[in-house]
């Protein structure tokens, strides 16, 4: 078990320099999710127009894994269609199960592949992605 | 490895594991029903454990010792049986913001069901409870005061004996959550004069799945059982039934026989060492840890400086406690990170989560030293995040 498998430079970069952190004034779907076992929190906002994720932002409080994963996720889904975003979420969940998945569209995400060797931390990495899935579902219902 | 998470659950000594194995190999049968020899042996083992518990916490009688699944079940029993029948609209239940969720949510549910109101004792800036603050919230409307003897986050020891006296002066009952005190110090329920006292076996070298509710006999006699079924009845008709005497009326179904036997063995183990010795050892260790931790710049310690009980809670600068725990784990050191089932207290501490190292009789100063050097490494690893 190598710590550096978990804390790669890319992850620490997203943790210390988060992308898309913030809040929209209006016009966005908001999803609030907690990780009740550890207290991590995320509030994800999505602006979806014509089936495309035009923009997204998040605020939250959590460890380096959960917050860097949120930063990467928001970078990756911006400009994607809802279907592409769902596909990303699916691929991310495969990555967490230890499968060899490519993220040619946003390679930073592959830095999180080491998380699957730390079972206790998988739920940290998936928090933002669960919020994404929930947000897309809500968007589809409306 | 270095195990510093005994406040979550303790490790189990060999004598406890052997007692469980011996019970299953040689004495296993159901209790209180068979006429056969094995049934008597199982009953003797189970009731023998009850006697050990009664003696251990200095209860007047074994009738006052009810075996439960753990502290949570015990506190829920008091809430569901006693408080729900006694509380009505306008009544008050007094708690502190430091309570574990298990000594908080059952009372929220009682309040919702009965119209009673929850009142909170204001904590001092260092996290301690003082008697004048208790006096401010306890009054003639108070029906229940419930409080941890020892906080699972800050390690503070609350003056529950004095608080019980305040509660009694106003006609309220005193419930003590003993989950974090019973494993670490000598407990005398008669001296505390509390009405109910709950604790778990697994935090005191015993198996998981066994705990105890102590209650004063007169109160327990006045209460209705929470679970109904076999074992707890006296006579059953088609439309009505009545209950066995104490303590069995609260132990419906096949009880946690092996768990009780294991708890009995844990009590023997702890008493052979001596609860006073354990307390002294832990308090020394906690003070040593507090001293060493305060040497690390940027490390924030929670709770008062003086420690009697072996646990310390902290945050390492801006490094998230999860990350601290993961890096420590890579060096073979197990600590807890999170909200410790105390979300309201986390808000009071203005921390979303914290890291906690907790000690028990098997920990040493070398364990603390390893914790300190691993924390220094963690700080270096995360660089400017601290």
Short mmCIF file of C-alpha atoms in Angstrom, two decimals:
data_model
loop_
_atom_site.label_atom_id
_atom_site.label_comp_id
_atom_site.label_asym_id
_atom_site.label_seq_id
_atom_site.Cartn_x
_atom_site.Cartn_y
_atom_site.Cartn_z
CA UNK A 1 0.00 0.00 0.00
CA UNK A 2 1.79 3.09 -1.24
CA UNK A 3 0.57 6.47 -0.06
CA UNK A 4 1.72 8.07 -3.27
CA UNK A 5 -0.73 5.85 -5.16
CA UNK A 6 -3.41 7.75 -3.33
CA UNK A 7 -2.03 11.23 -3.10
CA UNK A 8 -0.71 11.96 -6.55
CA UNK A 9 0.42 15.41 -7.54
CA UNK A 10 -2.64 15.88 -9.76
CA UNK A 11 -4.93 15.17 -6.81
CA UNK A 12 -3.12 17.56 -4.51
CA UNK A 13 -3.24 20.19 -7.27
CA UNK A 14 -7.03 19.91 -7.54
CA UNK A 15 -7.30 19.95 -3.74
CA UNK A 16 -5.19 23.05 -3.31
CA UNK A 17 -6.39 24.82 -6.48
CA UNK A 18 -9.98 23.70 -6.84
CA UNK A 19 -11.68 24.32 -10.20
CA UNK A 20 -15.29 25.49 -10.39
CA UNK A 21 -15.62 26.09 -6.70
CA UNK A 22 -18.42 28.54 -6.00
CA UNK A 23 -22.10 29.18 -6.38
CA UNK A 24 -24.47 30.38 -9.10
CA UNK A 25 -26.89 33.13 -8.22
CA UNK A 26 -29.76 31.37 -9.98
CA UNK A 27 -30.83 29.13 -12.82
CA UNK A 28 -29.16 25.97 -11.62
CA UNK A 29 -30.21 22.61 -10.22
CA UNK A 30 -28.70 22.18 -6.77
CA UNK A 31 -27.91 18.84 -5.17
CA UNK A 32 -26.78 18.65 -1.54
CA UNK A 33 -25.20 15.38 -0.50
CA UNK A 34 -23.58 14.31 2.76
CA UNK A 35 -21.41 11.41 3.56
CA UNK A 36 -22.98 10.71 6.96
CA UNK A 37 -20.29 8.31 8.11
CA UNK A 38 -17.55 10.92 7.92
CA UNK A 39 -19.19 14.33 7.61
CA UNK A 40 -18.07 15.20 4.07
CA UNK A 41 -20.48 17.54 2.34
CA UNK A 42 -21.00 18.73 -1.19
CA UNK A 43 -23.41 21.14 -2.79
CA UNK A 44 -23.31 20.70 -6.56
CA UNK A 45 -24.98 23.06 -8.99
CA UNK A 46 -25.65 22.16 -12.62
CA UNK A 47 -26.84 24.38 -15.45
CA UNK A 48 -28.32 22.11 -18.05
CA UNK A 49 -29.67 23.54 -21.30
CA UNK A 50 -30.84 21.59 -24.35
CA UNK A 51 -29.44 18.38 -22.90
CA UNK A 52 -26.00 19.87 -22.37
CA UNK A 53 -24.26 20.58 -19.07
CA UNK A 54 -23.46 24.21 -19.82
CA UNK A 55 -21.81 24.95 -16.52
CA UNK A 56 -21.42 23.59 -13.01
CA UNK A 57 -20.03 24.68 -9.67
CA UNK A 58 -19.66 23.15 -6.25
CA UNK A 59 -19.03 24.07 -2.67
CA UNK A 60 -18.24 21.58 0.01
CA UNK A 61 -16.22 20.46 2.92
CA UNK A 62 -14.21 17.30 2.96
CA UNK A 63 -10.91 15.53 2.59
CA UNK A 64 -8.45 15.90 -0.27
CA UNK A 65 -9.93 12.90 -2.08
CA UNK A 66 -13.55 14.05 -1.99
CA UNK A 67 -12.79 17.66 -2.87
CA UNK A 68 -10.28 16.93 -5.63
CA UNK A 69 -12.71 14.41 -7.11
CA UNK A 70 -15.40 17.13 -7.14
CA UNK A 71 -13.01 19.55 -8.83
CA UNK A 72 -12.13 17.00 -11.53
CA UNK A 73 -15.72 15.93 -12.06
CA UNK A 74 -16.91 19.50 -12.65
CA UNK A 75 -14.09 20.09 -15.15
CA UNK A 76 -14.88 16.85 -16.94
CA UNK A 77 -18.64 17.26 -17.33
CA UNK A 78 -18.69 20.88 -18.43
CA UNK A 79 -19.90 21.08 -22.03
CA UNK A 80 -20.83 17.40 -22.13
CA UNK A 81 -24.27 16.13 -23.04
CA UNK A 82 -26.31 14.58 -20.26
CA UNK A 83 -25.66 11.13 -21.77
CA UNK A 84 -21.93 11.76 -21.89
CA UNK A 85 -22.00 12.92 -18.26
CA UNK A 86 -23.84 9.76 -17.27
CA UNK A 87 -21.29 7.70 -19.15
CA UNK A 88 -18.48 9.50 -17.30
CA UNK A 89 -20.16 8.70 -13.97
CA UNK A 90 -20.46 5.05 -14.98
CA UNK A 91 -16.81 4.90 -16.01
CA UNK A 92 -15.81 6.54 -12.74
CA UNK A 93 -17.67 3.91 -10.78
CA UNK A 94 -15.81 1.19 -12.77
CA UNK A 95 -12.54 2.95 -11.97
CA UNK A 96 -13.40 2.75 -8.27
CA UNK A 97 -13.97 -0.97 -8.64
CA UNK A 98 -10.40 -1.35 -9.84
CA UNK A 99 -11.14 -1.66 -13.53
CA UNK A 100 -8.78 -0.26 -16.10
CA UNK A 101 -10.77 2.64 -17.49
CA UNK A 102 -9.56 5.42 -19.76
CA UNK A 103 -10.57 9.04 -19.40
CA UNK A 104 -9.18 10.44 -22.64
CA UNK A 105 -11.61 13.33 -22.31
CA UNK A 106 -10.19 14.34 -18.93
CA UNK A 107 -7.07 12.43 -17.95
CA UNK A 108 -6.70 13.96 -14.49
CA UNK A 109 -9.44 11.63 -13.28
CA UNK A 110 -7.18 8.62 -13.81
CA UNK A 111 -5.06 9.91 -10.92
CA UNK A 112 -7.87 8.73 -8.64
CA UNK A 113 -7.39 5.11 -9.75
CA UNK A 114 -5.26 4.50 -6.64
CA UNK A 115 -8.28 5.07 -4.39
CA UNK A 116 -9.59 1.57 -5.06
CA UNK A 117 -6.66 0.20 -3.03
CA UNK A 118 -8.00 2.15 -0.06
CA UNK A 119 -11.52 0.76 0.38
CA UNK A 120 -12.34 3.14 3.23
CA UNK A 121 -11.79 6.09 0.92
CA UNK A 122 -13.86 5.06 -2.09
CA UNK A 123 -16.92 6.75 -0.67
CA UNK A 124 -14.94 10.00 -0.44
CA UNK A 125 -14.11 9.87 -4.15
CA UNK A 126 -17.64 8.98 -5.25
CA UNK A 127 -19.50 11.69 -3.30
CA UNK A 128 -19.36 14.33 -6.06
CA UNK A 129 -20.20 11.76 -8.72
CA UNK A 130 -23.24 10.61 -6.78
CA UNK A 131 -24.31 14.24 -6.61
CA UNK A 132 -23.86 14.47 -10.39
CA UNK A 133 -26.05 11.42 -11.01
CA UNK A 134 -28.71 12.77 -8.70
CA UNK A 135 -28.58 16.18 -10.34
CA UNK A 136 -28.95 14.74 -13.83
CA UNK A 137 -31.89 12.59 -12.72
CA UNK A 138 -33.61 15.60 -11.19
CA UNK A 139 -32.98 17.58 -14.34
CA UNK A 140 -34.57 14.83 -16.41
CA UNK A 141 -37.64 14.67 -14.20
CA UNK A 142 -38.29 18.40 -14.60
CA UNK B 1 0.64 -1.88 14.51
CA UNK B 2 -0.48 0.73 17.02
CA UNK B 3 -4.18 0.61 17.84
CA UNK B 4 -5.42 4.00 19.02
CA UNK B 5 -9.15 3.56 18.47
CA UNK B 6 -10.27 1.87 21.67
CA UNK B 7 -12.97 4.48 22.26
CA UNK B 8 -14.66 3.02 19.18
CA UNK B 9 -14.10 -0.54 20.33
CA UNK B 10 -11.39 -2.15 22.41
CA UNK B 11 -9.25 -5.12 21.49
CA UNK B 12 -10.20 -8.39 23.19
CA UNK B 13 -7.92 -10.22 25.58
CA UNK B 14 -7.40 -13.95 25.06
CA UNK B 15 -9.33 -14.80 28.25
CA UNK B 16 -12.47 -13.24 26.77
CA UNK B 17 -12.11 -15.06 23.46
CA UNK B 18 -11.51 -18.30 25.36
CA UNK B 19 -14.56 -17.74 27.55
CA UNK B 20 -16.72 -17.38 24.42
CA UNK B 21 -15.22 -20.49 22.90
CA UNK B 22 -15.59 -22.45 26.14
CA UNK B 23 -19.22 -21.44 26.44
CA UNK B 24 -20.03 -22.54 22.90
CA UNK B 25 -18.04 -25.77 23.21
CA UNK B 26 -19.15 -26.93 26.65
CA UNK B 27 -22.15 -24.97 28.02
CA UNK B 28 -24.22 -24.01 25.00
CA UNK B 29 -27.97 -24.32 25.53
CA UNK B 30 -30.87 -21.95 25.91
CA UNK B 31 -31.37 -20.35 29.31
CA UNK B 32 -34.26 -20.43 31.79
CA UNK B 33 -36.31 -23.07 30.00
CA UNK B 34 -34.69 -26.47 29.64
CA UNK B 35 -34.76 -28.95 32.48
CA UNK B 36 -31.60 -30.58 31.20
CA UNK B 37 -28.14 -30.19 32.68
CA UNK B 38 -26.77 -28.19 29.81
CA UNK B 39 -29.63 -25.71 30.13
CA UNK B 40 -28.75 -25.24 33.80
CA UNK B 41 -25.09 -24.74 32.98
CA UNK B 42 -25.94 -22.08 30.38
CA UNK B 43 -28.33 -20.38 32.82
CA UNK B 44 -25.68 -20.40 35.56
CA UNK B 45 -23.13 -18.88 33.18
CA UNK B 46 -25.55 -16.20 32.02
CA UNK B 47 -26.83 -15.27 35.48
CA UNK B 48 -23.30 -15.50 36.86
CA UNK B 49 -22.30 -12.79 34.39
CA UNK B 50 -25.17 -10.65 35.66
CA UNK B 51 -23.83 -10.97 39.20
CA UNK B 52 -20.38 -9.89 38.02
CA UNK B 53 -21.86 -6.82 36.32
CA UNK B 54 -23.91 -5.89 39.40
CA UNK B 55 -20.81 -6.10 41.58
CA UNK B 56 -18.65 -4.27 39.02
CA UNK B 57 -20.83 -1.15 38.98
CA UNK B 58 -21.97 -1.65 42.61
CA UNK B 59 -25.69 -2.10 41.92
CA UNK B 60 -27.83 -3.12 44.89
CA UNK B 61 -29.19 -6.17 43.17
CA UNK B 62 -28.99 -8.24 39.98
CA UNK B 63 -32.64 -7.28 39.41
CA UNK B 64 -31.32 -3.89 38.39
CA UNK B 65 -29.08 -5.27 35.63
CA UNK B 66 -30.68 -5.73 32.23
CA UNK B 67 -28.64 -7.17 29.41
CA UNK B 68 -29.06 -5.28 26.14
CA UNK B 69 -27.37 -5.16 22.77
CA UNK B 70 -25.29 -2.17 23.85
CA UNK B 71 -25.48 1.39 25.13
CA UNK B 72 -27.68 2.50 22.24
CA UNK B 73 -30.33 -0.12 22.99
CA UNK B 74 -30.14 0.62 26.71
CA UNK B 75 -30.69 4.37 26.22
CA UNK B 76 -33.46 3.70 23.73
CA UNK B 77 -35.18 1.49 26.30
CA UNK B 78 -35.21 4.29 28.87
CA UNK B 79 -36.49 6.73 26.26
CA UNK B 80 -39.12 4.41 24.81
CA UNK B 81 -40.39 2.89 28.03
CA UNK B 82 -39.81 5.40 30.82
CA UNK B 83 -39.71 8.80 29.12
CA UNK B 84 -42.55 8.23 26.67
CA UNK B 85 -44.92 7.26 29.44
CA UNK B 86 -43.84 10.03 31.82
CA UNK B 87 -43.35 13.04 29.49
CA UNK B 88 -46.18 15.21 28.26
CA UNK B 89 -46.48 18.60 26.61
CA UNK B 90 -44.66 21.29 28.56
CA UNK B 91 -42.21 18.85 30.13
CA UNK B 92 -38.52 19.20 29.50
CA UNK B 93 -35.62 16.85 28.84
CA UNK B 94 -32.16 18.25 29.61
CA UNK B 95 -29.12 17.22 27.56
CA UNK B 96 -25.74 18.70 26.64
CA UNK B 97 -24.43 19.51 23.15
CA UNK B 98 -21.64 16.97 23.65
CA UNK B 99 -23.93 13.93 23.58
CA UNK B 100 -23.28 11.03 21.26
CA UNK B 101 -26.10 10.57 18.74
CA UNK B 102 -27.28 7.59 20.78
CA UNK B 103 -27.97 9.85 23.76
CA UNK B 104 -29.57 12.50 21.61
CA UNK B 105 -31.83 11.05 18.94
CA UNK B 106 -33.86 8.82 21.32
CA UNK B 107 -34.77 11.98 23.27
CA UNK B 108 -35.59 13.89 20.09
CA UNK B 109 -38.02 11.10 19.29
CA UNK B 110 -39.55 11.27 22.77
CA UNK B 111 -39.96 15.04 22.38
CA UNK B 112 -41.65 14.63 19.01
CA UNK B 113 -43.99 11.95 20.31
CA UNK B 114 -44.97 13.59 23.61
CA UNK B 115 -44.67 17.34 22.99
CA UNK B 116 -41.88 17.63 25.55
CA UNK B 117 -39.04 20.06 24.82
CA UNK B 118 -35.30 19.42 24.71
CA UNK B 119 -33.11 21.83 26.69
CA UNK B 120 -29.35 22.03 26.44
CA UNK B 121 -26.81 22.91 29.12
CA UNK B 122 -24.46 25.61 27.80
CA UNK B 123 -20.88 24.34 27.68
CA UNK B 124 -17.89 26.33 28.90
CA UNK B 125 -15.43 27.52 26.23
CA UNK B 126 -13.17 24.52 27.02
CA UNK B 127 -16.06 22.10 26.55
CA UNK B 128 -16.78 21.35 30.20
CA UNK B 129 -20.13 21.26 32.00
CA UNK B 130 -20.49 23.35 35.14
CA UNK B 131 -23.14 23.02 37.83
CA UNK B 132 -24.37 26.65 37.64
CA UNK B 133 -25.11 26.11 33.93
CA UNK B 134 -27.00 22.92 34.80
CA UNK B 135 -29.00 24.80 37.46
CA UNK B 136 -30.04 27.32 34.78
CA UNK B 137 -31.85 24.72 32.67
CA UNK B 138 -33.13 22.19 35.20
CA UNK B 139 -36.46 23.20 36.75
CA UNK B 140 -39.78 21.77 37.89
CA UNK B 141 -40.72 21.01 34.26
CA UNK B 142 -37.67 18.78 33.83
CA UNK B 143 -38.52 15.09 33.74
CA UNK B 144 -35.24 13.65 32.51
CA UNK B 145 -31.61 14.78 32.60
CA UNK B 146 -29.40 12.63 30.38
CA UNK B 147 -25.69 13.05 29.97
CA UNK B 148 -22.47 11.25 29.10
CA UNK B 149 -20.24 10.52 32.09
CA UNK B 150 -17.26 10.94 29.75
CA UNK B 151 -17.36 12.67 26.36
CA UNK B 152 -16.26 10.43 23.49
CA UNK B 153 -14.78 13.46 21.73
CA UNK B 154 -13.27 15.70 24.36
CA UNK B 155 -12.53 13.19 27.09
CA UNK B 156 -14.09 15.44 29.72
CA UNK B 157 -15.54 13.78 32.80
CA UNK B 158 -18.89 15.34 33.66
CA UNK B 159 -19.87 15.80 37.34
CA UNK B 160 -22.83 13.43 36.98
CA UNK B 161 -23.12 12.76 40.71
CA UNK B 162 -23.69 16.45 41.47
CA UNK B 163 -25.94 16.79 38.43
CA UNK B 164 -28.01 13.81 39.59
CA UNK B 165 -28.55 15.64 42.89
CA UNK B 166 -29.76 18.73 41.00
CA UNK B 167 -32.09 16.58 38.86
CA UNK B 168 -33.52 14.87 41.94
CA UNK B 169 -34.14 18.18 43.71
CA UNK B 170 -36.45 19.06 40.84
CA UNK B 171 -38.09 15.66 40.67
CA UNK B 172 -36.34 14.55 37.46
CA UNK B 173 -34.54 11.28 36.81
CA UNK B 174 -30.85 11.17 35.92
CA UNK B 175 -29.74 9.02 33.00
CA UNK B 176 -26.01 8.46 32.55
CA UNK B 177 -24.43 7.34 29.27
CA UNK B 178 -21.53 5.30 30.60
CA UNK B 179 -20.16 4.05 27.29
CA UNK B 180 -16.87 5.92 27.65
CA UNK B 181 -16.55 5.85 31.45
CA UNK B 182 -17.20 2.22 32.42
CA UNK B 183 -14.17 0.81 30.54
CA UNK B 184 -11.79 3.33 32.05
CA UNK B 185 -12.68 4.13 35.66
CA UNK B 186 -14.28 2.72 38.77
CA UNK B 187 -18.04 3.23 38.56
CA UNK B 188 -20.38 3.13 41.54
CA UNK B 189 -23.99 3.66 40.51
CA UNK B 190 -25.16 3.92 44.12
CA UNK B 191 -22.63 6.61 44.88
CA UNK B 192 -23.56 8.51 41.70
CA UNK B 193 -27.19 8.01 42.69
CA UNK B 194 -28.15 8.00 39.01
CA UNK B 195 -31.48 6.43 38.07
CA UNK B 196 -30.30 4.79 34.88
CA UNK B 197 -26.81 3.94 33.66
CA UNK B 198 -26.01 2.46 30.25
CA UNK B 199 -22.84 0.93 28.85
CA UNK B 200 -21.45 -1.45 26.22
CA UNK B 201 -19.33 -4.55 26.63
CA UNK B 202 -17.25 -4.16 23.48
CA UNK B 203 -15.51 -0.99 24.62
CA UNK B 204 -14.29 -2.72 27.80
CA UNK B 205 -12.59 -5.80 26.38
CA UNK B 206 -15.87 -7.69 25.99
CA UNK B 207 -17.57 -8.95 22.84
CA UNK B 208 -19.77 -6.81 20.57
CA UNK B 209 -23.52 -7.16 20.88
CA UNK B 210 -23.73 -7.08 24.67
CA UNK B 211 -24.46 -4.09 26.86
CA UNK B 212 -26.14 -3.22 30.10
CA UNK B 213 -28.93 -1.04 31.32
CA UNK B 214 -28.78 -0.43 35.04
CA UNK B 215 -31.93 1.06 36.53
CA UNK B 216 -33.14 1.62 40.07
CA UNK B 217 -35.45 -1.23 40.95
CA UNK B 218 -38.52 0.87 41.74
CA UNK B 219 -38.27 2.66 38.40
CA UNK B 220 -37.71 -0.51 36.40
CA UNK B 221 -40.68 -2.12 38.17
CA UNK B 222 -42.91 0.76 37.14
CA UNK B 223 -41.84 0.50 33.48
CA UNK B 224 -43.42 -1.47 30.67
CA UNK B 225 -41.20 -3.79 28.63
CA UNK B 226 -40.14 -2.58 25.19
CA UNK B 227 -39.93 -5.99 23.55
CA UNK B 228 -42.49 -8.72 23.97
CA UNK B 229 -42.18 -12.42 23.32
CA UNK B 230 -40.72 -15.52 24.83
CA UNK B 231 -38.73 -15.57 28.05
CA UNK B 232 -40.14 -12.30 29.42
CA UNK B 233 -43.63 -13.52 30.34
CA UNK B 234 -45.26 -14.89 33.45
CA UNK B 235 -48.61 -16.00 32.10
CA UNK B 236 -49.96 -15.67 28.59
CA UNK B 237 -53.61 -15.74 27.62
CA UNK B 238 -55.29 -15.30 24.27
CA UNK B 239 -56.02 -11.64 24.89
CA UNK B 240 -53.72 -10.59 27.69
CA UNK B 241 -50.42 -11.49 29.30
CA UNK B 242 -48.32 -10.45 32.22
CA UNK B 243 -44.63 -10.21 32.75
CA UNK B 244 -41.90 -11.98 34.61
CA UNK B 245 -40.20 -10.20 37.46
CA UNK B 246 -37.08 -8.06 37.04
CA UNK B 247 -34.76 -8.19 35.22
CA UNK B 248 -36.21 -10.77 32.82
CA UNK B 249 -39.31 -8.79 31.84
CA UNK B 250 -36.98 -6.60 29.78
CA UNK B 251 -35.19 -9.49 28.10
CA UNK B 252 -37.68 -10.85 25.57
CA UNK B 253 -36.46 -13.67 23.33
CA UNK B 254 -33.33 -15.74 23.67
CA UNK B 255 -30.88 -13.39 25.32
CA UNK B 256 -27.29 -12.65 24.35
CA UNK B 257 -25.96 -15.55 26.39
CA UNK B 258 -22.44 -15.89 25.00
CA UNK B 259 -22.06 -12.11 24.95
CA UNK B 260 -22.92 -11.90 28.64
CA UNK B 261 -20.46 -14.70 29.43
CA UNK B 262 -17.80 -12.82 27.46
CA UNK B 263 -18.60 -9.60 29.31
CA UNK B 264 -18.25 -11.46 32.61
CA UNK B 265 -14.79 -12.64 31.55
CA UNK B 266 -13.86 -9.08 30.53
CA UNK B 267 -14.90 -7.81 33.96
CA UNK B 268 -12.75 -10.47 35.66
CA UNK B 269 -9.85 -9.42 33.44
CA UNK B 270 -10.26 -5.70 34.22
CA UNK B 271 -10.73 -6.27 37.94
CA UNK B 272 -7.67 -8.43 38.17
CA UNK B 273 -5.65 -5.48 36.86
CA UNK B 274 -7.68 -3.01 38.88
CA UNK B 275 -9.85 -0.17 37.61
CA UNK B 276 -7.88 2.39 39.60
CA UNK B 277 -4.64 1.22 37.97
CA UNK B 278 -6.24 1.38 34.53
CA UNK B 279 -7.48 4.91 35.18
CA UNK B 280 -4.09 6.03 36.43
CA UNK B 281 -2.27 4.46 33.47
CA UNK B 282 -4.62 6.09 30.95
CA UNK B 283 -4.61 9.47 32.58
CA UNK B 284 -0.80 9.52 32.52
CA UNK B 285 -0.82 8.45 28.89
CA UNK B 286 -3.37 11.10 27.94
CA UNK B 287 -1.42 13.86 29.67
CA UNK B 288 1.76 12.66 27.94
CA UNK B 289 -0.06 12.69 24.60
CA UNK B 290 -1.46 16.18 25.25
CA UNK B 291 2.06 17.44 26.02
CA UNK B 292 3.63 15.82 22.98
CA UNK B 293 0.81 16.88 20.63
CA UNK B 294 1.03 20.49 21.72
CA UNK B 295 4.66 20.46 20.54
CA UNK B 296 3.46 20.10 16.94
CA UNK B 297 2.95 23.56 15.49
CA UNK B 298 -0.37 24.09 13.73
CA UNK B 299 -2.02 21.20 15.58
CA UNK B 300 -5.28 22.17 17.27
CA UNK B 301 -6.35 20.24 20.37
CA UNK B 302 -10.00 20.10 21.45
CA UNK B 303 -11.35 20.01 24.99
CA UNK B 304 -9.71 20.92 28.28
CA UNK B 305 -6.00 20.44 28.88
CA UNK B 306 -6.33 18.18 31.91
CA UNK B 307 -7.20 14.62 31.07
CA UNK B 308 -8.36 11.75 33.19
CA UNK B 309 -9.51 9.53 30.37
CA UNK B 310 -7.25 8.34 27.59
CA UNK B 311 -8.45 10.13 24.53
CA UNK B 312 -7.27 13.15 22.58
CA UNK B 313 -9.03 14.90 19.71
CA UNK B 314 -7.25 17.19 17.30
CA UNK B 315 -6.88 18.63 13.83
CA UNK B 316 -3.57 18.91 12.03
CA UNK B 317 -3.77 22.37 10.48
CA UNK B 318 -5.84 22.30 7.31
CA UNK B 319 -5.11 18.65 6.58
CA UNK B 320 -8.45 16.87 6.61
CA UNK B 321 -8.76 14.23 9.38
CA UNK B 322 -9.45 11.55 6.76
CA UNK B 323 -6.20 12.29 5.09
CA UNK B 324 -4.44 12.29 8.47
CA UNK B 325 -5.99 8.91 9.30
CA UNK B 326 -5.05 7.41 5.94
CA UNK B 327 -1.44 8.56 6.17
CA UNK B 328 -1.21 7.29 9.76
CA UNK B 329 -2.74 4.00 8.71
CA UNK B 330 0.02 3.59 6.12
CA UNK B 331 2.45 3.70 9.09
CA UNK B 332 0.38 1.10 10.95
CA UNK B 333 -1.35 3.51 13.30
CA UNK B 334 -5.12 3.25 13.64
CA UNK B 335 -6.98 6.38 14.70
CA UNK B 336 -10.54 7.56 14.18
CA UNK B 337 -11.47 10.42 11.87
CA UNK B 338 -14.88 11.95 11.38
CA UNK B 339 -17.64 13.42 13.48
CA UNK B 340 -17.56 10.62 16.08
CA UNK B 341 -21.37 10.39 16.04
CA UNK B 342 -21.44 13.89 17.55
CA UNK B 343 -22.57 16.23 14.78
CA UNK B 344 -23.98 18.89 17.15
CA UNK B 345 -20.71 18.91 19.11
CA UNK B 346 -18.72 19.26 15.88
CA UNK B 347 -20.77 22.36 15.08
CA UNK B 348 -20.09 23.67 18.59
CA UNK B 349 -16.36 23.04 18.08
CA UNK B 350 -16.64 24.70 14.64
CA UNK B 351 -15.00 21.70 13.05
CA UNK B 352 -16.59 19.60 10.33
CA UNK B 353 -14.67 16.64 11.63
CA UNK B 354 -11.73 15.81 13.85
CA UNK B 355 -9.10 13.14 14.36
CA UNK B 356 -9.16 11.17 17.60
CA UNK B 357 -6.58 8.93 19.21
CA UNK B 358 -7.88 6.89 22.13
CA UNK B 359 -5.88 4.76 24.52
CA UNK B 360 -6.55 1.78 26.71
CA UNK B 361 -4.69 -0.32 29.22
CA UNK B 362 -2.58 -1.99 26.52
CA UNK B 363 -1.19 1.27 25.07
CA UNK B 364 2.18 2.70 26.04
CA UNK B 365 4.17 5.92 25.76
CA UNK B 366 5.95 4.35 22.78
CA UNK B 367 2.58 4.23 21.01
CA UNK B 368 2.18 7.95 21.65
CA UNK B 369 5.71 8.57 20.36
CA UNK B 370 4.91 6.69 17.15
CA UNK B 371 1.74 8.73 16.77
CA UNK B 372 3.70 11.95 17.16
CA UNK B 373 6.37 11.08 14.61
CA UNK B 374 3.74 9.89 12.13
CA UNK B 375 1.87 13.17 12.58
CA UNK B 376 5.04 15.13 11.91
CA UNK B 377 5.54 13.06 8.74
CA UNK B 378 1.94 13.72 7.71
CA UNK B 379 2.49 17.42 8.16
CA UNK B 380 5.55 17.25 5.92
CA UNK B 381 3.71 15.11 3.37
CA UNK B 382 0.91 17.63 2.98
CA UNK B 383 3.31 20.53 3.01
CA UNK B 384 1.70 23.92 2.95
CA UNK B 385 -1.78 22.57 3.70
CA UNK B 386 -0.76 22.75 7.34
#
